[in-house]
């Protein structure tokens, strides 16, 4: 991979634009990829709860008020959704914290908060301690989920940024699969181990992520924001695998400095300023924030978390045997499908994946609903319909995992200017968790007996929302493939979403009036950083 660069004219730009960023090296690629490990923490914590609500968790004894089971609808709703309530507030707070103490430090702090919540869950013997434990763990997940995307987007080379950020979604799927395997292993255990072992394993993911981040550099864009240009040059050198005084490092740092100066002159960076501008202006802060929040809302309304949160109990309710095994199969499909996006998201683009992925999901969901209606009318087809349900559920997950799963995260990491980037990503991630909470709350009431008891008819709802996803992606989502974050900002000023794929960068911020000053600052920062390195070697 050393020396690899994209072949498209859009990715390279023209003239000096091709030298704004160094070629991708294997070492730099792997450094950026490690941060994606945070997805395992998120995915596992989201996934193990499906098995917990479908089995006897061993809470208390037979005299316990819950009788050792979590079959009541309100209990399933509360335990599943309370994590998302914590992540909502955690993600919002992380936006300010990431601008204050840094992206990397905020993620490490999130791992610490998450571990406290996990400890409470492991120690629980009743729902009374389990619920606040999941709430606190959710705050930690909110820190991680919001800032991981921000960090990865800011450190990744533009040529492979989509693939690297997609790796976060891939790690989420691995976490879901690991949770399903553990649930399958423990579901016959009637002791407290049935829930304590799956919960305790989460400590490992937090430890690996926090320890690994100590060896990764802080985001160079965060250093630029704090006017620490020497540190920014050093971070770029580590991430790009280039000497700190190389032309590549000087040019990229020069562009970062010039871009940030331009943005500072044209916008502020507090929470209120995230909502400034008009709805018709695709480059306004308000339009970008609403786009990010709506994108994450629509990702939740694809309905896929219905399968991952309630798949076990849902398959049990519709009469499918071995529901735990089926849940493990669906998560395996999720894992195997996501890596496809590593190539397609850079080959076809974010916008294309979102449009056609939503079409595929809608078709699968409507077919599942139709089969469900036919089965209700003719009980003799129940066995065959069970297989059809499983097959099209797997196709549905395939379309999600290879399109909306990763692409929604990639886009929110790319559309915000630096002054409000941390807050914009935080608001978008908080939207994800808000709607995750809403869906986690209402879904049991939609499908459980004694309430709406919709069964497979719930897929009429998900199919309709996926149809809305098609319309949303076509009219509102811009194409950001092959552009640096600074070029994305310029593209949003100069074109609209439907024409965005045709836009080609024609100038850089550093080519404007501030070019001379930013070049001098970048060269001085590289020189200072090089002097620091030599000093450290002598010491």
Coordinates of C-alpha atoms in Angstrom, one line a residue:
X1 CA 0.0 0.0 0.0
X2 CA 2.9 2.5 0.4
X3 CA 2.7 5.1 -2.3
X4 CA -0.9 4.2 -3.2
X5 CA -3.1 7.1 -4.4
X6 CA -6.6 7.3 -5.9
X7 CA -6.9 7.4 -9.6
X8 CA -9.9 9.7 -9.9
X9 CA -9.4 13.3 -11.1
X10 CA -11.7 14.4 -8.3
X11 CA -9.5 12.8 -5.6
X12 CA -6.3 14.2 -7.0
X13 CA -7.6 17.6 -8.0
X14 CA -5.3 19.6 -10.2
X15 CA -1.9 21.1 -10.1
X16 CA -0.7 21.7 -6.5
X17 CA -3.9 20.2 -5.1
X18 CA -2.5 16.7 -5.5
X19 CA 0.2 17.6 -3.0
X20 CA -2.1 18.8 -0.3
X21 CA -1.8 15.4 1.3
X22 CA 0.9 12.7 1.3
X23 CA 0.4 9.3 -0.3
X24 CA -1.1 6.7 1.9
X25 CA 1.4 4.4 3.7
X26 CA 0.6 1.1 5.4
X27 CA 1.8 2.3 8.8
X28 CA -0.3 5.5 8.6
X29 CA -3.3 3.5 7.4
X30 CA -3.0 1.0 10.4
X31 CA -2.6 3.9 12.9
X32 CA -5.9 5.4 11.7
X33 CA -7.7 2.1 11.6
X34 CA -7.0 1.2 15.2
X35 CA -9.4 3.9 16.4
X36 CA -12.2 1.9 14.7
X37 CA -11.8 -0.7 17.6
X38 CA -14.2 1.6 19.5
X39 CA -17.0 0.1 17.4
X40 CA -16.6 -3.3 19.2
X41 CA -17.3 -1.6 22.5
X42 CA -20.5 0.0 21.1
X43 CA -21.6 -3.1 19.1
X44 CA -21.1 -5.6 21.9
X45 CA -22.9 -3.5 24.5
X46 CA -25.8 -3.0 22.1
X47 CA -25.9 -6.7 21.1
X48 CA -25.7 -8.7 24.3
X49 CA -28.9 -7.2 25.6
X50 CA -30.9 -9.1 22.9
X51 CA -30.0 -12.4 24.5
X52 CA -30.5 -11.1 28.1
X53 CA -34.1 -10.1 27.4
X54 CA -34.7 -13.5 25.8
X55 CA -33.6 -15.7 28.6
X56 CA -33.6 -16.1 32.4
X57 CA -30.9 -13.8 33.7
X58 CA -30.8 -15.4 37.1
X59 CA -31.8 -12.2 38.9
X60 CA -32.6 -13.0 42.5
X61 CA -34.6 -16.2 43.3
X62 CA -38.0 -17.5 42.6
X63 CA -39.5 -15.0 45.1
X64 CA -38.1 -12.1 43.2
X65 CA -40.7 -9.7 41.9
X66 CA -39.5 -10.4 38.4
X67 CA -39.5 -14.2 39.0
X68 CA -36.0 -14.2 37.4
X69 CA -37.4 -13.4 33.9
X70 CA -37.5 -10.3 31.8
X71 CA -40.6 -11.1 29.8
X72 CA -42.7 -8.1 30.8
X73 CA -42.8 -5.6 28.0
X74 CA -42.0 -2.5 30.1
X75 CA -38.9 -4.3 31.4
X76 CA -37.6 -5.1 28.0
X77 CA -38.3 -1.6 26.8
X78 CA -36.5 0.1 29.8
X79 CA -33.5 -2.2 29.9
X80 CA -32.9 -2.0 26.2
X81 CA -33.5 1.7 25.6
X82 CA -31.9 3.2 28.8
X83 CA -28.4 2.7 27.3
X84 CA -29.4 5.0 24.4
X85 CA -30.6 7.7 26.9
X86 CA -27.2 7.7 28.4
X87 CA -25.4 7.9 25.1
X88 CA -27.6 10.8 24.0
X89 CA -26.4 13.0 26.8
X90 CA -22.9 11.6 26.6
X91 CA -22.6 12.4 22.9
X92 CA -23.8 16.0 23.5
X93 CA -21.3 16.6 26.3
X94 CA -18.5 15.0 24.3
X95 CA -18.8 17.8 21.7
X96 CA -17.6 20.4 24.1
X97 CA -15.2 18.1 25.9
X98 CA -13.5 17.1 22.6
X99 CA -12.8 20.8 21.9
X100 CA -11.5 21.4 25.4
X101 CA -9.2 18.4 26.2
X102 CA -8.8 16.9 22.8
X103 CA -10.3 14.1 20.7
X104 CA -8.1 11.3 22.0
X105 CA -8.4 12.3 25.7
X106 CA -12.2 12.4 25.4
X107 CA -12.3 8.9 24.0
X108 CA -10.1 7.6 26.8
X109 CA -12.3 9.3 29.4
X110 CA -15.3 7.7 27.8
X111 CA -13.7 4.3 28.3
X112 CA -13.4 5.1 32.0
X113 CA -17.0 6.2 32.4
X114 CA -18.1 3.1 30.5
X115 CA -16.2 0.8 32.8
X116 CA -17.9 2.3 35.9
X117 CA -21.3 1.5 34.3
X118 CA -20.2 -2.1 33.4
X119 CA -19.0 -2.6 37.0
X120 CA -22.5 -1.7 38.3
X121 CA -24.1 -4.1 35.8
X122 CA -21.9 -7.0 36.7
X123 CA -22.6 -6.3 40.4
X124 CA -26.4 -6.1 39.9
X125 CA -28.8 -8.7 41.2
X126 CA -32.0 -6.8 40.3
X127 CA -33.1 -4.5 37.6
X128 CA -32.8 -1.6 40.1
X129 CA -29.0 -1.6 39.7
X130 CA -28.8 -2.9 36.2
X131 CA -30.7 0.1 34.7
X132 CA -28.5 2.8 36.2
X133 CA -25.5 0.8 35.3
X134 CA -26.6 0.7 31.7
X135 CA -27.4 4.4 31.8
X136 CA -23.8 5.3 33.0
X137 CA -22.3 2.9 30.6
X138 CA -24.3 4.7 27.9
X139 CA -22.7 8.0 28.8
X140 CA -19.3 6.4 28.2
X141 CA -20.5 4.9 24.9
X142 CA -21.8 8.4 23.9
X143 CA -18.3 9.9 24.5
X144 CA -16.7 7.1 22.4
X145 CA -19.3 6.9 19.6
X146 CA -19.3 10.7 18.9
X147 CA -15.6 11.4 19.2
X148 CA -14.3 8.3 17.4
X149 CA -16.0 9.4 14.2
X150 CA -14.6 12.9 14.7
X151 CA -11.1 11.6 15.4
X152 CA -11.0 9.1 12.5
X153 CA -12.3 11.7 10.0
X154 CA -9.7 14.2 11.1
X155 CA -6.7 11.9 11.0
X156 CA -7.5 9.7 8.0
X157 CA -6.0 10.4 4.6
X158 CA -8.7 11.6 2.2
X159 CA -8.0 8.8 -0.3
X160 CA -9.1 6.1 2.1
X161 CA -11.1 8.1 4.7
X162 CA -14.4 6.4 3.7
X163 CA -12.9 3.0 4.1
X164 CA -11.3 3.8 7.4
X165 CA -14.4 5.3 9.0
X166 CA -16.4 2.3 7.6
X167 CA -14.1 0.2 9.7
X168 CA -15.9 1.7 12.7
X169 CA -19.2 0.2 11.5
X170 CA -17.3 -3.1 10.8
X171 CA -16.1 -3.2 14.4
X172 CA -19.7 -2.5 15.5
X173 CA -20.8 -5.6 13.6
X174 CA -18.0 -7.7 15.1
X175 CA -19.1 -6.5 18.6
X176 CA -22.7 -7.6 17.8
X177 CA -21.5 -11.0 16.6
X178 CA -19.3 -11.6 19.7
X179 CA -22.3 -10.7 21.8
X180 CA -24.5 -13.1 19.9
X181 CA -21.9 -15.9 20.3
X182 CA -21.6 -15.2 24.1
X183 CA -25.4 -15.1 24.4
X184 CA -25.7 -18.4 22.5
X185 CA -23.1 -20.0 24.8
X186 CA -24.7 -18.8 28.1
X187 CA -28.4 -18.9 27.4
X188 CA -28.9 -22.3 29.0
X189 CA -27.1 -21.3 32.2
X190 CA -29.7 -20.6 34.9
X191 CA -27.2 -19.0 37.3
X192 CA -26.1 -15.4 37.5
X193 CA -23.2 -16.3 35.2
X194 CA -25.8 -16.1 32.3
X195 CA -25.7 -12.2 32.6
X196 CA -22.5 -11.5 34.5
X197 CA -20.1 -13.2 32.0
X198 CA -21.5 -11.3 29.0
X199 CA -21.4 -8.0 30.9
X200 CA -17.9 -8.5 32.3
X201 CA -16.4 -9.1 28.9
X202 CA -17.0 -5.5 28.1
X203 CA -14.2 -4.5 30.4
X204 CA -11.7 -6.0 27.9
X205 CA -12.9 -3.9 25.0
X206 CA -12.6 -0.6 27.0
X207 CA -9.1 -1.6 28.2
X208 CA -7.8 -2.3 24.7
X209 CA -9.2 0.9 23.2
X210 CA -8.0 3.2 26.0
X211 CA -4.5 1.6 26.2
X212 CA -4.1 1.7 22.4
X213 CA -5.1 5.4 22.1
X214 CA -2.2 6.3 24.4
X215 CA 0.1 5.4 21.6
X216 CA -1.8 7.3 18.9
X217 CA -1.2 11.0 18.1
X218 CA -3.9 13.7 18.8
X219 CA -5.7 15.0 15.8
X220 CA -3.6 17.5 13.9
X221 CA -6.7 19.6 13.2
X222 CA -7.3 19.9 17.0
X223 CA -3.7 21.2 17.4
X224 CA -4.3 23.7 14.6
X225 CA -7.6 24.8 16.4
X226 CA -5.5 25.3 19.6
X227 CA -2.7 27.1 17.6
X228 CA -0.2 24.4 18.5
X229 CA 1.3 24.2 15.0
X230 CA 4.5 22.4 16.1
X231 CA 2.4 19.6 17.6
X232 CA 0.2 19.5 14.5
X233 CA 3.3 19.0 12.3
X234 CA 4.5 16.2 14.5
X235 CA 1.1 14.5 14.5
X236 CA 0.9 14.7 10.7
X237 CA 4.4 13.3 10.4
X238 CA 3.4 10.3 12.5
X239 CA 0.1 9.8 10.7
X240 CA 1.4 10.2 7.1
X241 CA 4.7 8.4 7.6
X242 CA 6.7 11.4 6.3
X243 CA 9.6 13.4 7.8
X244 CA 8.3 16.3 9.7
X245 CA 10.1 18.8 7.4
X246 CA 8.9 17.1 4.1
X247 CA 7.0 19.2 1.5
X248 CA 3.9 16.9 2.0
X249 CA 3.7 17.8 5.7
X250 CA 4.3 21.5 5.1
X251 CA 1.7 21.6 2.3
X252 CA -1.0 19.8 4.3
X253 CA -0.4 21.8 7.4
X254 CA -0.4 25.0 5.3
X255 CA -3.9 24.0 4.0
X256 CA -5.2 23.2 7.5
X257 CA -4.0 26.5 8.8
X258 CA -5.4 28.6 5.9
X259 CA -8.7 26.7 6.0
X260 CA -9.1 27.2 9.7
X261 CA -8.3 30.9 9.4
X262 CA -10.9 31.3 6.7
X263 CA -13.5 29.5 8.8
X264 CA -12.7 31.6 11.9
X265 CA -13.3 34.8 9.9
X266 CA -16.7 33.6 8.7
X267 CA -18.2 31.7 11.6
X268 CA -18.0 31.3 15.4
X269 CA -17.7 28.0 17.4
X270 CA -20.3 28.0 20.2
X271 CA -23.4 25.8 20.3
X272 CA -25.8 28.5 19.1
X273 CA -23.7 29.1 16.0
X274 CA -24.3 25.5 15.0
X275 CA -27.8 26.6 14.0
X276 CA -26.9 29.8 12.1
X277 CA -27.7 30.2 8.4
X278 CA -30.6 29.4 6.1
X279 CA -32.2 26.1 5.2
X280 CA -31.9 26.8 1.5
X281 CA -28.1 27.4 1.8
X282 CA -26.5 23.9 1.6
X283 CA -23.3 25.3 3.1
X284 CA -24.9 26.9 6.2
X285 CA -24.2 25.6 9.6
X286 CA -27.9 25.0 10.2
X287 CA -28.3 23.0 7.0
X288 CA -25.2 20.9 7.8
X289 CA -26.3 20.2 11.4
X290 CA -29.8 19.2 10.3
X291 CA -28.4 17.0 7.6
X292 CA -26.2 15.2 10.0
X293 CA -29.0 14.8 12.6
X294 CA -31.5 13.7 10.0
X295 CA -29.0 11.2 8.4
X296 CA -28.5 9.5 11.8
X297 CA -32.3 9.6 12.5
X298 CA -33.0 7.9 9.1
X299 CA -30.3 5.3 9.8
X300 CA -32.2 4.3 12.9
X301 CA -35.5 4.3 11.1
X302 CA -34.2 1.7 8.6
X303 CA -35.3 -0.6 11.5
X304 CA -32.2 -2.7 11.6
X305 CA -31.8 -2.4 15.4
X306 CA -35.2 -4.0 15.7
X307 CA -33.4 -7.2 14.6
X308 CA -30.3 -6.7 16.8
X309 CA -32.1 -5.6 19.9
X310 CA -35.3 -7.8 19.8
X311 CA -34.4 -10.4 17.2
X312 CA -34.2 -13.2 19.7
X313 CA -37.6 -12.6 21.2
X314 CA -39.2 -11.7 17.9
X315 CA -38.1 -14.9 16.3
X316 CA -39.5 -16.7 19.3
X317 CA -42.8 -15.0 19.0
X318 CA -43.3 -15.8 15.3
X319 CA -42.7 -19.5 16.0
X320 CA -39.1 -19.9 14.8
X321 CA -37.1 -22.6 16.6
X322 CA -33.5 -22.0 17.7
X323 CA -34.0 -18.2 17.9
X324 CA -30.7 -17.7 19.6
X325 CA -28.9 -19.5 16.7
X326 CA -30.8 -17.4 14.1
X327 CA -29.8 -14.2 16.0
X328 CA -26.2 -15.3 15.7
X329 CA -26.6 -16.0 12.0
X330 CA -28.0 -12.6 11.3
X331 CA -25.1 -10.9 13.2
X332 CA -22.7 -13.0 11.1
X333 CA -24.3 -11.7 7.9
X334 CA -23.8 -8.2 9.3
X335 CA -20.1 -8.8 9.9
X336 CA -19.5 -10.4 6.5
X337 CA -21.4 -7.8 4.6
X338 CA -19.8 -4.7 6.0
X339 CA -16.3 -5.0 4.5
X340 CA -17.8 -4.8 1.1
X341 CA -18.3 -1.1 1.8
X342 CA -14.5 -0.6 2.2
X343 CA -14.3 -0.8 -1.6
X344 CA -17.7 0.4 -2.7
X345 CA -17.7 3.6 -0.6
X346 CA -14.6 4.8 -2.4
X347 CA -15.5 3.4 -5.8
X348 CA -19.2 4.4 -6.0
X349 CA -19.4 7.1 -3.3
X350 CA -21.4 7.7 -0.2
X351 CA -24.5 9.1 -1.9
X352 CA -24.9 6.2 -4.3
X353 CA -24.6 3.6 -1.5
X354 CA -27.3 5.4 0.6
X355 CA -29.7 5.6 -2.3
X356 CA -29.5 2.0 -3.5
X357 CA -29.0 0.6 -0.1
X358 CA -32.3 2.0 1.0
X359 CA -34.0 0.6 -2.1
X360 CA -32.7 -2.8 -1.3
X361 CA -33.8 -2.7 2.3
X362 CA -37.3 -1.4 1.4
X363 CA -37.8 -4.3 -1.0
X364 CA -36.8 -6.9 1.5
X365 CA -38.9 -5.5 4.2
X366 CA -42.0 -5.3 2.1
X367 CA -41.5 -8.9 1.0
X368 CA -41.2 -10.0 4.6
X369 CA -44.4 -8.2 5.4
X370 CA -46.2 -9.8 2.4
X371 CA -45.1 -13.2 3.4
X372 CA -46.3 -12.5 6.9
X373 CA -49.8 -11.6 5.6
X374 CA -49.9 -14.8 3.5
X375 CA -48.8 -16.9 6.4
X376 CA -51.6 -15.4 8.6
X377 CA -54.1 -16.4 6.0
X378 CA -52.7 -19.9 5.5
X379 CA -51.2 -21.6 8.5
X380 CA -50.0 -24.6 6.4
X381 CA -47.2 -22.4 5.0
X382 CA -45.8 -21.5 8.4
X383 CA -42.6 -23.6 8.1
X384 CA -41.8 -22.3 4.6
X385 CA -42.6 -18.8 5.6
X386 CA -40.2 -19.1 8.5
X387 CA -37.4 -19.9 6.1
X388 CA -38.4 -17.0 3.9
X389 CA -38.5 -14.7 6.9
X390 CA -34.9 -15.7 7.8
X391 CA -33.6 -15.4 4.3
X392 CA -35.0 -12.0 3.5
X393 CA -34.0 -10.8 7.0
X394 CA -30.4 -11.7 6.0
X395 CA -30.7 -9.9 2.7
X396 CA -32.1 -6.9 4.5
X397 CA -29.1 -6.9 6.9
X398 CA -26.8 -7.3 4.0
X399 CA -28.1 -4.1 2.3
X400 CA -27.9 -2.2 5.6
X401 CA -24.4 -3.4 6.5
X402 CA -22.9 -2.6 3.1
X403 CA -24.5 0.8 2.7
X404 CA -26.3 2.8 5.4
X405 CA -24.4 1.2 8.3
X406 CA -21.0 2.6 7.4
X407 CA -22.0 5.5 5.0
X408 CA -24.1 7.4 7.5
X409 CA -21.1 7.6 9.9
X410 CA -18.7 8.5 7.1
X411 CA -20.8 11.4 5.9
X412 CA -21.3 13.0 9.3
X413 CA -17.6 13.0 9.8
X414 CA -17.0 14.9 6.6
X415 CA -19.7 17.6 6.2
X416 CA -18.8 20.0 9.1
X417 CA -16.2 22.8 9.1
X418 CA -13.5 22.7 11.7
X419 CA -14.9 25.4 14.1
X420 CA -18.1 23.4 14.7
X421 CA -17.0 19.9 13.7
X422 CA -16.8 18.5 17.2
X423 CA -20.2 19.9 18.1
X424 CA -21.8 19.0 14.7
X425 CA -20.7 15.4 15.0
X426 CA -21.8 15.3 18.6
X427 CA -25.3 16.6 17.6
X428 CA -25.5 14.0 14.8
X429 CA -24.5 11.2 17.1
X430 CA -26.9 12.3 19.8
X431 CA -29.6 12.2 17.2
X432 CA -28.7 8.6 16.4
X433 CA -29.0 7.7 20.1
X434 CA -32.2 9.7 20.6
X435 CA -33.9 7.8 17.9
X436 CA -32.3 4.6 19.0
X437 CA -33.9 5.2 22.4
X438 CA -37.3 6.0 20.9
X439 CA -37.3 2.8 18.8
X440 CA -36.0 0.8 21.7
X441 CA -38.9 2.1 23.8
X442 CA -41.8 1.6 21.3
X443 CA -40.8 -1.5 19.5
X444 CA -41.8 -4.0 22.2
X445 CA -45.2 -2.4 22.3
X446 CA -45.5 -2.8 18.6
X447 CA -44.8 -6.5 18.5
X448 CA -45.7 -8.0 21.9
X449 CA -48.9 -9.8 22.6
X450 CA -51.3 -7.8 24.7
X451 CA -50.3 -4.6 22.9
X452 CA -50.2 -3.9 19.1
X453 CA -49.0 -7.5 18.4
X454 CA -48.0 -6.6 14.9
X455 CA -45.7 -9.5 14.3
X456 CA -44.3 -9.4 10.8
X457 CA -46.6 -6.5 10.0
X458 CA -44.0 -4.3 11.7
X459 CA -42.0 -4.6 8.5
X460 CA -44.6 -2.5 6.7
X461 CA -43.5 0.3 9.0
X462 CA -39.7 -0.3 8.3
X463 CA -40.3 -0.6 4.6
X464 CA -42.1 2.7 4.5
X465 CA -39.4 4.5 6.5
X466 CA -36.7 3.0 4.1
X467 CA -38.7 4.4 1.2
X468 CA -38.3 7.8 2.9
X469 CA -34.6 7.1 3.2
X470 CA -34.4 6.8 -0.6
X471 CA -36.0 10.2 -1.1
X472 CA -33.9 11.8 1.6
X473 CA -30.6 10.5 0.2
X474 CA -31.4 11.6 -3.3
X475 CA -32.4 15.2 -2.6
X476 CA -30.3 16.1 0.4
X477 CA -27.1 14.1 0.8
X478 CA -24.0 15.5 -1.1
X479 CA -21.2 13.3 -2.5
X480 CA -18.0 13.7 -0.5
X481 CA -15.9 10.9 -2.0
X482 CA -12.2 11.7 -2.8
X483 CA -12.2 15.2 -1.1
X484 CA -10.3 16.5 1.8
X485 CA -12.4 17.9 4.6
X486 CA -11.4 21.4 3.5
X487 CA -12.5 20.6 -0.1
X488 CA -15.8 19.2 1.2
X489 CA -16.4 22.6 2.8
X490 CA -15.7 24.4 -0.5
X491 CA -17.9 22.0 -2.5
X492 CA -20.9 22.7 -0.2
X493 CA -20.5 26.4 -0.9
X494 CA -20.4 26.0 -4.7
X495 CA -22.9 23.3 -5.6
X496 CA -26.0 21.3 -4.5
X497 CA -26.4 17.7 -3.4
X498 CA -27.7 16.4 -6.7
X499 CA -24.8 17.9 -8.6
X500 CA -22.2 17.4 -6.0
X501 CA -20.7 14.2 -7.6
X502 CA -19.6 16.3 -10.6
X503 CA -17.8 18.9 -8.6
X504 CA -14.0 18.9 -8.9
X505 CA -11.7 20.9 -6.6
X506 CA -10.1 23.8 -8.4
X507 CA -8.3 25.7 -5.7
X508 CA -7.1 25.4 -2.1
X509 CA -7.6 27.7 0.8
X510 CA -3.8 28.0 1.0
X511 CA -3.8 29.4 -2.6
X512 CA -5.8 32.5 -1.4
X513 CA -4.5 35.6 0.2
X514 CA -3.4 33.8 3.3
X515 CA -1.1 31.4 1.3
X516 CA 2.1 33.2 2.1
X517 CA 1.4 33.6 5.8
X518 CA 0.2 30.0 6.2
X519 CA 3.2 28.6 4.3
X520 CA 5.6 30.5 6.5
X521 CA 3.7 29.2 9.6
X522 CA 3.7 25.7 8.4
X523 CA 7.4 25.7 7.5
X524 CA 8.3 27.2 10.9
X525 CA 6.1 24.6 12.7
X526 CA 7.8 21.8 10.8
X527 CA 11.2 23.3 11.7
X528 CA 10.3 23.6 15.3
X529 CA 8.9 20.1 15.4
X530 CA 12.0 18.7 13.8
X531 CA 14.1 20.5 16.4
X532 CA 12.0 19.0 19.1
X533 CA 12.6 15.5 17.7
X534 CA 16.3 16.0 17.6
X535 CA 16.3 17.3 21.1
X536 CA 14.4 14.3 22.3
X537 CA 16.8 12.0 20.6
X538 CA 19.8 13.6 22.3
X539 CA 18.1 13.4 25.7

